PDB file of C-alpha atoms and ligand atoms in Angstrom:
ATOM      1  CA  UNK X   1       0.000   0.000   0.000  1.00 48.00           C
ATOM      2  CA  UNK X   2       1.492   3.327  -1.022  1.00 53.00           C
ATOM      3  CA  UNK X   3      -1.013   5.373   0.993  1.00 62.00           C
ATOM      4  CA  UNK X   4      -1.349   7.767  -1.942  1.00 74.00           C
ATOM      5  CA  UNK X   5      -4.919   8.109  -3.149  1.00 82.00           C
ATOM      6  CA  UNK X   6      -5.777   8.461  -6.820  1.00 94.00           C
ATOM      7  CA  UNK X   7      -6.937  11.973  -7.692  1.00 97.00           C
ATOM      8  CA  UNK X   8     -10.660  12.581  -7.314  1.00 98.00           C
ATOM      9  CA  UNK X   9     -12.120  12.885 -10.792  1.00 98.00           C
ATOM     10  CA  UNK X  10     -14.171  16.024 -11.443  1.00 99.00           C
ATOM     11  CA  UNK X  11     -16.766  16.481 -14.138  1.00 99.00           C
ATOM     12  CA  UNK X  12     -17.457  20.129 -14.977  1.00 99.00           C
ATOM     13  CA  UNK X  13     -20.794  21.098 -16.527  1.00 98.00           C
ATOM     14  CA  UNK X  14     -21.095  24.557 -18.054  1.00 98.00           C
ATOM     15  CA  UNK X  15     -23.167  26.526 -20.535  1.00 98.00           C
ATOM     16  CA  UNK X  16     -21.330  29.832 -20.900  1.00 98.00           C
ATOM     17  CA  UNK X  17     -18.139  31.782 -20.341  1.00 98.00           C
ATOM     18  CA  UNK X  18     -16.707  29.315 -17.828  1.00 98.00           C
ATOM     19  CA  UNK X  19     -14.861  31.606 -15.443  1.00 98.00           C
ATOM     20  CA  UNK X  20     -15.636  29.333 -12.479  1.00 98.00           C
ATOM     21  CA  UNK X  21     -14.335  26.344 -14.439  1.00 99.00           C
ATOM     22  CA  UNK X  22     -11.162  28.271 -15.294  1.00 98.00           C
ATOM     23  CA  UNK X  23     -10.690  29.251 -11.645  1.00 98.00           C
ATOM     24  CA  UNK X  24     -10.912  25.572 -10.647  1.00 99.00           C
ATOM     25  CA  UNK X  25      -8.488  24.562 -13.414  1.00 98.00           C
ATOM     26  CA  UNK X  26      -6.053  27.278 -12.335  1.00 98.00           C
ATOM     27  CA  UNK X  27      -6.267  26.215  -8.671  1.00 98.00           C
ATOM     28  CA  UNK X  28      -5.346  22.672  -9.701  1.00 98.00           C
ATOM     29  CA  UNK X  29      -2.519  23.867 -11.956  1.00 98.00           C
ATOM     30  CA  UNK X  30      -1.118  26.150  -9.268  1.00 98.00           C
ATOM     31  CA  UNK X  31      -1.218  23.398  -6.642  1.00 97.00           C
ATOM     32  CA  UNK X  32      -3.824  25.144  -4.480  1.00 96.00           C
ATOM     33  CA  UNK X  33      -6.252  22.295  -5.041  1.00 98.00           C
ATOM     34  CA  UNK X  34      -4.531  18.991  -4.511  1.00 96.00           C
ATOM     35  CA  UNK X  35      -5.768  15.446  -5.018  1.00 97.00           C
ATOM     36  CA  UNK X  36      -8.257  16.277  -7.765  1.00 98.00           C
ATOM     37  CA  UNK X  37      -8.208  16.305 -11.549  1.00 98.00           C
ATOM     38  CA  UNK X  38     -10.647  17.412 -14.230  1.00 98.00           C
ATOM     39  CA  UNK X  39     -11.827  14.263 -15.997  1.00 98.00           C
ATOM     40  CA  UNK X  40     -14.150  15.935 -18.501  1.00 99.00           C
ATOM     41  CA  UNK X  41     -15.824  19.259 -19.285  1.00 99.00           C
ATOM     42  CA  UNK X  42     -19.384  18.876 -20.587  1.00 98.00           C
ATOM     43  CA  UNK X  43     -21.554  21.559 -22.133  1.00 98.00           C
ATOM     44  CA  UNK X  44     -25.130  21.687 -23.351  1.00 98.00           C
ATOM     45  CA  UNK X  45     -24.237  24.672 -25.562  1.00 98.00           C
ATOM     46  CA  UNK X  46     -21.885  24.008 -28.485  1.00 98.00           C
ATOM     47  CA  UNK X  47     -20.653  27.634 -28.635  1.00 98.00           C
ATOM     48  CA  UNK X  48     -19.925  28.001 -24.905  1.00 98.00           C
ATOM     49  CA  UNK X  49     -16.710  29.951 -24.407  1.00 98.00           C
ATOM     50  CA  UNK X  50     -15.862  27.716 -21.455  1.00 98.00           C
ATOM     51  CA  UNK X  51     -15.882  24.681 -23.708  1.00 98.00           C
ATOM     52  CA  UNK X  52     -13.416  26.289 -26.100  1.00 98.00           C
ATOM     53  CA  UNK X  53     -11.217  27.227 -23.139  1.00 98.00           C
ATOM     54  CA  UNK X  54     -11.280  23.591 -21.973  1.00 98.00           C
ATOM     55  CA  UNK X  55     -10.189  22.405 -25.414  1.00 98.00           C
ATOM     56  CA  UNK X  56      -7.334  24.904 -25.385  1.00 98.00           C
ATOM     57  CA  UNK X  57      -6.223  23.488 -22.033  1.00 98.00           C
ATOM     58  CA  UNK X  58      -6.198  20.031 -23.621  1.00 98.00           C
ATOM     59  CA  UNK X  59      -8.934  18.677 -21.370  1.00 98.00           C
ATOM     60  CA  UNK X  60     -11.430  16.057 -22.532  1.00 98.00           C
ATOM     61  CA  UNK X  61     -14.677  17.747 -23.575  1.00 98.00           C
ATOM     62  CA  UNK X  62     -18.140  16.655 -24.646  1.00 98.00           C
ATOM     63  CA  UNK X  63     -21.169  18.487 -26.017  1.00 98.00           C
ATOM     64  CA  UNK X  64     -24.741  17.336 -25.687  1.00 98.00           C
ATOM     65  CA  UNK X  65     -26.987  20.035 -27.110  1.00 97.00           C
ATOM     66  CA  UNK X  66     -30.063  20.232 -24.921  1.00 95.00           C
ATOM     67  CA  UNK X  67     -32.197  22.579 -26.983  1.00 93.00           C
ATOM     68  CA  UNK X  68     -35.370  20.820 -28.084  1.00 94.00           C
ATOM     69  CA  UNK X  69     -34.602  17.570 -26.262  1.00 96.00           C
ATOM     70  CA  UNK X  70     -36.530  15.967 -23.441  1.00 96.00           C
ATOM     71  CA  UNK X  71     -34.777  16.575 -20.150  1.00 95.00           C
ATOM     72  CA  UNK X  72     -34.561  12.919 -19.121  1.00 95.00           C
ATOM     73  CA  UNK X  73     -33.164  11.831 -22.505  1.00 97.00           C
ATOM     74  CA  UNK X  74     -30.580  14.586 -22.584  1.00 98.00           C
ATOM     75  CA  UNK X  75     -29.569  13.894 -18.998  1.00 98.00           C
ATOM     76  CA  UNK X  76     -29.189  10.168 -19.728  1.00 98.00           C
ATOM     77  CA  UNK X  77     -26.527  11.025 -22.326  1.00 98.00           C
ATOM     78  CA  UNK X  78     -24.719  13.312 -19.885  1.00 98.00           C
ATOM     79  CA  UNK X  79     -24.848  10.681 -17.110  1.00 98.00           C
ATOM     80  CA  UNK X  80     -23.392   8.055 -19.479  1.00 98.00           C
ATOM     81  CA  UNK X  81     -20.591  10.441 -20.439  1.00 98.00           C
ATOM     82  CA  UNK X  82     -19.745  11.249 -16.811  1.00 98.00           C
ATOM     83  CA  UNK X  83     -19.707   7.553 -15.925  1.00 98.00           C
ATOM     84  CA  UNK X  84     -17.565   6.724 -18.978  1.00 98.00           C
ATOM     85  CA  UNK X  85     -15.017   9.259 -17.666  1.00 98.00           C
ATOM     86  CA  UNK X  86     -15.221   7.771 -14.139  1.00 98.00           C
ATOM     87  CA  UNK X  87     -16.371  11.095 -12.715  1.00 98.00           C
ATOM     88  CA  UNK X  88     -16.714  11.083  -8.922  1.00 98.00           C
ATOM     89  CA  UNK X  89     -17.711  14.686  -8.217  1.00 98.00           C
ATOM     90  CA  UNK X  90     -19.713  16.935 -10.550  1.00 99.00           C
ATOM     91  CA  UNK X  91     -19.307  20.713 -10.478  1.00 99.00           C
ATOM     92  CA  UNK X  92     -22.062  22.760 -12.089  1.00 98.00           C
ATOM     93  CA  UNK X  93     -20.303  25.923 -13.186  1.00 98.00           C
ATOM     94  CA  UNK X  94     -22.833  28.158 -14.895  1.00 98.00           C
ATOM     95  CA  UNK X  95     -24.795  25.161 -16.188  1.00 98.00           C
ATOM     96  CA  UNK X  96     -28.051  26.799 -17.219  1.00 95.00           C
ATOM     97  CA  UNK X  97     -30.230  23.747 -17.143  1.00 95.00           C
ATOM     98  CA  UNK X  98     -32.212  22.076 -14.386  1.00 94.00           C
ATOM     99  CA  UNK X  99     -31.152  18.509 -13.678  1.00 97.00           C
ATOM    100  CA  UNK X 100     -33.749  15.738 -13.875  1.00 97.00           C
ATOM    101  CA  UNK X 101     -34.508  13.777 -10.684  1.00 96.00           C
ATOM    102  CA  UNK X 102     -32.778  10.802 -12.356  1.00 97.00           C
ATOM    103  CA  UNK X 103     -29.568  12.808 -12.719  1.00 98.00           C
ATOM    104  CA  UNK X 104     -29.621  13.881  -9.074  1.00 98.00           C
ATOM    105  CA  UNK X 105     -30.345  10.302  -7.973  1.00 97.00           C
ATOM    106  CA  UNK X 106     -27.457   8.948 -10.064  1.00 97.00           C
ATOM    107  CA  UNK X 107     -24.922  11.009  -8.059  1.00 98.00           C
ATOM    108  CA  UNK X 108     -26.310  11.461  -4.534  1.00 95.00           C
ATOM    109  CA  UNK X 109     -24.461  14.254  -2.698  1.00 96.00           C
ATOM    110  CA  UNK X 110     -21.858  14.214  -5.471  1.00 98.00           C
ATOM    111  CA  UNK X 111     -23.116  17.226  -7.447  1.00 98.00           C
ATOM    112  CA  UNK X 112     -22.119  20.770  -6.486  1.00 98.00           C
ATOM    113  CA  UNK X 113     -23.602  24.027  -7.750  1.00 98.00           C
ATOM    114  CA  UNK X 114     -22.489  27.612  -7.346  1.00 98.00           C
ATOM    115  CA  UNK X 115     -25.047  30.365  -6.989  1.00 98.00           C
ATOM    116  CA  UNK X 116     -24.327  34.119  -6.840  1.00 98.00           C
ATOM    117  CA  UNK X 117     -26.334  34.916  -3.707  1.00 99.00           C
ATOM    118  CA  UNK X 118     -26.380  34.039  -0.049  1.00 99.00           C
ATOM    119  CA  UNK X 119     -28.992  31.298  -0.266  1.00 98.00           C
ATOM    120  CA  UNK X 120     -31.795  30.879   0.597  1.00 98.00           C
ATOM    121  CA  UNK X 121     -32.101  34.516  -0.484  1.00 98.00           C
ATOM    122  CA  UNK X 122     -32.530  35.144  -4.201  1.00 98.00           C
ATOM    123  CA  UNK X 123     -32.623  31.722  -5.857  1.00 98.00           C
ATOM    124  CA  UNK X 124     -33.109  31.557  -9.613  1.00 97.00           C
ATOM    125  CA  UNK X 125     -31.903  33.814 -12.396  1.00 97.00           C
ATOM    126  CA  UNK X 126     -30.065  37.158 -12.031  1.00 98.00           C
ATOM    127  CA  UNK X 127     -29.568  36.691  -8.321  1.00 98.00           C
ATOM    128  CA  UNK X 128     -27.110  39.583  -8.088  1.00 98.00           C
ATOM    129  CA  UNK X 129     -29.614  42.031  -9.595  1.00 98.00           C
ATOM    130  CA  UNK X 130     -32.360  40.653  -7.358  1.00 98.00           C
ATOM    131  CA  UNK X 131     -30.120  41.279  -4.322  1.00 98.00           C
ATOM    132  CA  UNK X 132     -29.068  44.752  -5.473  1.00 98.00           C
ATOM    133  CA  UNK X 133     -32.632  45.815  -6.269  1.00 98.00           C
ATOM    134  CA  UNK X 134     -33.805  44.521  -2.894  1.00 98.00           C
ATOM    135  CA  UNK X 135     -31.297  46.796  -1.219  1.00 98.00           C
ATOM    136  CA  UNK X 136     -29.336  44.194   0.737  1.00 98.00           C
ATOM    137  CA  UNK X 137     -26.225  45.481   2.497  1.00 98.00           C
ATOM    138  CA  UNK X 138     -24.453  42.117   2.441  1.00 98.00           C
ATOM    139  CA  UNK X 139     -24.296  39.944  -0.686  1.00 98.00           C
ATOM    140  CA  UNK X 140     -22.253  36.935  -1.681  1.00 99.00           C
ATOM    141  CA  UNK X 141     -22.244  33.450  -3.123  1.00 99.00           C
ATOM    142  CA  UNK X 142     -23.088  29.907  -2.088  1.00 99.00           C
ATOM    143  CA  UNK X 143     -21.710  26.528  -3.126  1.00 99.00           C
ATOM    144  CA  UNK X 144     -24.130  23.748  -2.260  1.00 98.00           C
ATOM    145  CA  UNK X 145     -24.880  20.136  -2.998  1.00 98.00           C
ATOM    146  CA  UNK X 146     -27.603  19.722  -5.575  1.00 98.00           C
ATOM    147  CA  UNK X 147     -30.873  18.118  -4.598  1.00 96.00           C
ATOM    148  CA  UNK X 148     -34.125  17.872  -6.522  1.00 93.00           C
ATOM    149  CA  UNK X 149     -35.111  21.501  -5.768  1.00 95.00           C
ATOM    150  CA  UNK X 150     -33.685  24.615  -7.414  1.00 95.00           C
ATOM    151  CA  UNK X 151     -30.738  26.234  -5.552  1.00 96.00           C
ATOM    152  CA  UNK X 152     -31.698  24.308  -2.440  1.00 96.00           C
ATOM    153  CA  UNK X 153     -29.316  21.513  -1.318  1.00 97.00           C
ATOM    154  CA  UNK X 154     -26.947  21.385   1.663  1.00 98.00           C
ATOM    155  CA  UNK X 155     -24.647  24.415   1.831  1.00 98.00           C
ATOM    156  CA  UNK X 156     -20.900  23.715   1.851  1.00 98.00           C
ATOM    157  CA  UNK X 157     -19.359  27.203   1.579  1.00 98.00           C
ATOM    158  CA  UNK X 158     -20.682  30.760   1.562  1.00 98.00           C
ATOM    159  CA  UNK X 159     -18.649  33.934   1.090  1.00 99.00           C
ATOM    160  CA  UNK X 160     -20.111  37.322   1.923  1.00 98.00           C
ATOM    161  CA  UNK X 161     -19.179  40.844   0.832  1.00 98.00           C
ATOM    162  CA  UNK X 162     -20.588  44.250   1.723  1.00 98.00           C
ATOM    163  CA  UNK X 163     -22.633  46.096  -0.882  1.00 98.00           C
ATOM    164  CA  UNK X 164     -20.871  49.437  -1.390  1.00 98.00           C
ATOM    165  CA  UNK X 165     -22.569  52.797  -1.862  1.00 98.00           C
ATOM    166  CA  UNK X 166     -20.727  53.058  -5.171  1.00 98.00           C
ATOM    167  CA  UNK X 167     -22.034  49.682  -6.415  1.00 98.00           C
ATOM    168  CA  UNK X 168     -24.446  49.066  -9.206  1.00 98.00           C
ATOM    169  CA  UNK X 169     -25.718  45.600 -10.136  1.00 98.00           C
ATOM    170  CA  UNK X 170     -22.809  45.127 -12.545  1.00 98.00           C
ATOM    171  CA  UNK X 171     -20.008  46.026 -10.131  1.00 98.00           C
ATOM    172  CA  UNK X 172     -21.660  43.955  -7.415  1.00 98.00           C
ATOM    173  CA  UNK X 173     -21.815  40.957  -9.789  1.00 98.00           C
ATOM    174  CA  UNK X 174     -18.128  41.337 -10.578  1.00 98.00           C
ATOM    175  CA  UNK X 175     -17.145  41.435  -6.914  1.00 98.00           C
ATOM    176  CA  UNK X 176     -19.374  38.428  -6.163  1.00 98.00           C
ATOM    177  CA  UNK X 177     -17.752  36.560  -9.068  1.00 98.00           C
ATOM    178  CA  UNK X 178     -14.307  37.056  -7.532  1.00 98.00           C
ATOM    179  CA  UNK X 179     -15.658  35.427  -4.348  1.00 98.00           C
ATOM    180  CA  UNK X 180     -17.216  32.606  -6.370  1.00 98.00           C
ATOM    181  CA  UNK X 181     -13.824  31.715  -7.767  1.00 98.00           C
ATOM    182  CA  UNK X 182     -12.411  31.360  -4.244  1.00 98.00           C
ATOM    183  CA  UNK X 183     -15.491  29.575  -2.919  1.00 98.00           C
ATOM    184  CA  UNK X 184     -15.476  26.807  -5.525  1.00 98.00           C
ATOM    185  CA  UNK X 185     -11.870  25.862  -4.848  1.00 98.00           C
ATOM    186  CA  UNK X 186     -12.513  25.923  -1.097  1.00 98.00           C
ATOM    187  CA  UNK X 187     -15.584  23.733  -1.515  1.00 98.00           C
ATOM    188  CA  UNK X 188     -13.907  21.137  -3.721  1.00 98.00           C
ATOM    189  CA  UNK X 189     -10.999  20.915  -1.279  1.00 98.00           C
ATOM    190  CA  UNK X 190     -13.412  20.295   1.602  1.00 98.00           C
ATOM    191  CA  UNK X 191     -15.421  17.679  -0.249  1.00 98.00           C
ATOM    192  CA  UNK X 192     -12.332  15.982  -1.679  1.00 98.00           C
ATOM    193  CA  UNK X 193     -10.853  15.666   1.812  1.00 97.00           C
ATOM    194  CA  UNK X 194     -13.753  13.379   2.696  1.00 97.00           C
ATOM    195  CA  UNK X 195     -13.546  14.776   6.211  1.00 97.00           C
ATOM    196  CA  UNK X 196     -17.108  15.899   6.638  1.00 98.00           C
ATOM    197  CA  UNK X 197     -20.555  14.651   7.527  1.00 97.00           C
ATOM    198  CA  UNK X 198     -23.937  15.792   6.323  1.00 98.00           C
ATOM    199  CA  UNK X 199     -26.284  16.076   9.328  1.00 98.00           C
ATOM    200  CA  UNK X 200     -29.696  17.027   8.125  1.00 96.00           C
ATOM    201  CA  UNK X 201     -29.070  20.249   6.211  1.00 97.00           C
ATOM    202  CA  UNK X 202     -25.727  20.879   7.882  1.00 98.00           C
ATOM    203  CA  UNK X 203     -22.294  20.272   6.383  1.00 98.00           C
ATOM    204  CA  UNK X 204     -20.141  19.493   9.393  1.00 98.00           C
ATOM    205  CA  UNK X 205     -16.360  19.131   9.369  1.00 90.00           C
TER     206      UNK X 205
HETATM  207  C1  GRF L   1     -21.922  32.416 -12.017  1.00 83.41           C
HETATM  208  O1  GRF L   1     -22.345  33.656 -11.537  1.00 83.41           O
HETATM  209  C2  GRF L   1     -22.541  31.288 -11.230  1.00 83.41           C
HETATM  210  O2  GRF L   1     -22.710  31.606  -9.876  1.00 83.41           O
HETATM  211  C3  GRF L   1     -23.870  31.111 -11.887  1.00 83.41           C
HETATM  212  O3  GRF L   1     -23.609  31.292 -13.256  1.00 83.41           O
HETATM  213  C4  GRF L   1     -22.468  32.131 -13.421  1.00 83.41           C
HETATM  214  C5  GRF L   1     -21.492  31.376 -14.268  1.00 83.41           C
HETATM  215  O4  GRF L   1     -20.363  32.148 -14.593  1.00 83.41           O
HETATM  216  N1  GRF L   1     -24.431  29.821 -11.565  1.00 83.41           N
HETATM  217  P1  GRF L   1     -19.105  31.473 -15.290  1.00 83.41           P
HETATM  218  O5  GRF L   1     -19.632  30.800 -16.568  1.00 83.41           O
HETATM  219  O6  GRF L   1     -18.523  30.477 -14.349  1.00 83.41           O
HETATM  220  O7  GRF L   1     -18.193  32.598 -15.609  1.00 83.41           O
END
């Protein structure tokens, strides 16, 4: 026995620019996130900038266009792909598609999502604008396990920032995004360590 564990294999799912994916990839490259590797990057949008970035990094990629397809059928293809790449932990990184119950059940407590608000406040789309328009004084982001409800599962990491008098929705979004990039790496490190328990809704180290 060498005592050295094989790297935990991540599957990244994205639909857009992919800055959270790139932050994770950079954390791995820079040695800030140890014991994990990106097994595959999957997109439901063929033109996603994040997908092109993954190709340029030489990572395995796959595209399953979701437009016009039944959710369960599309998800079955994605599940097969993730299993074929021996993915152990899935990171939704701007994946703009709800997962079917079958997808969630195929990877219990092995799917993470990042959301740009302090959940349970402001689930759904344009969370940063929702928060800004509401007038909150503290905003932030949440990384949580995915369950069958939207933006709802057990919270692993939250990072908070003050809303500044000089902010507008755009500047607030940019400052939240910088926190997202830190939060995803922190979350993956915690989950990859295996040193946690889920007690009810609580993630306990
Ligand atoms: C992020 O704000 C994330 O919280 C949300 O979608 C956005 C994705 O951005 N779920 P990027 O594609 O990672 O740059």
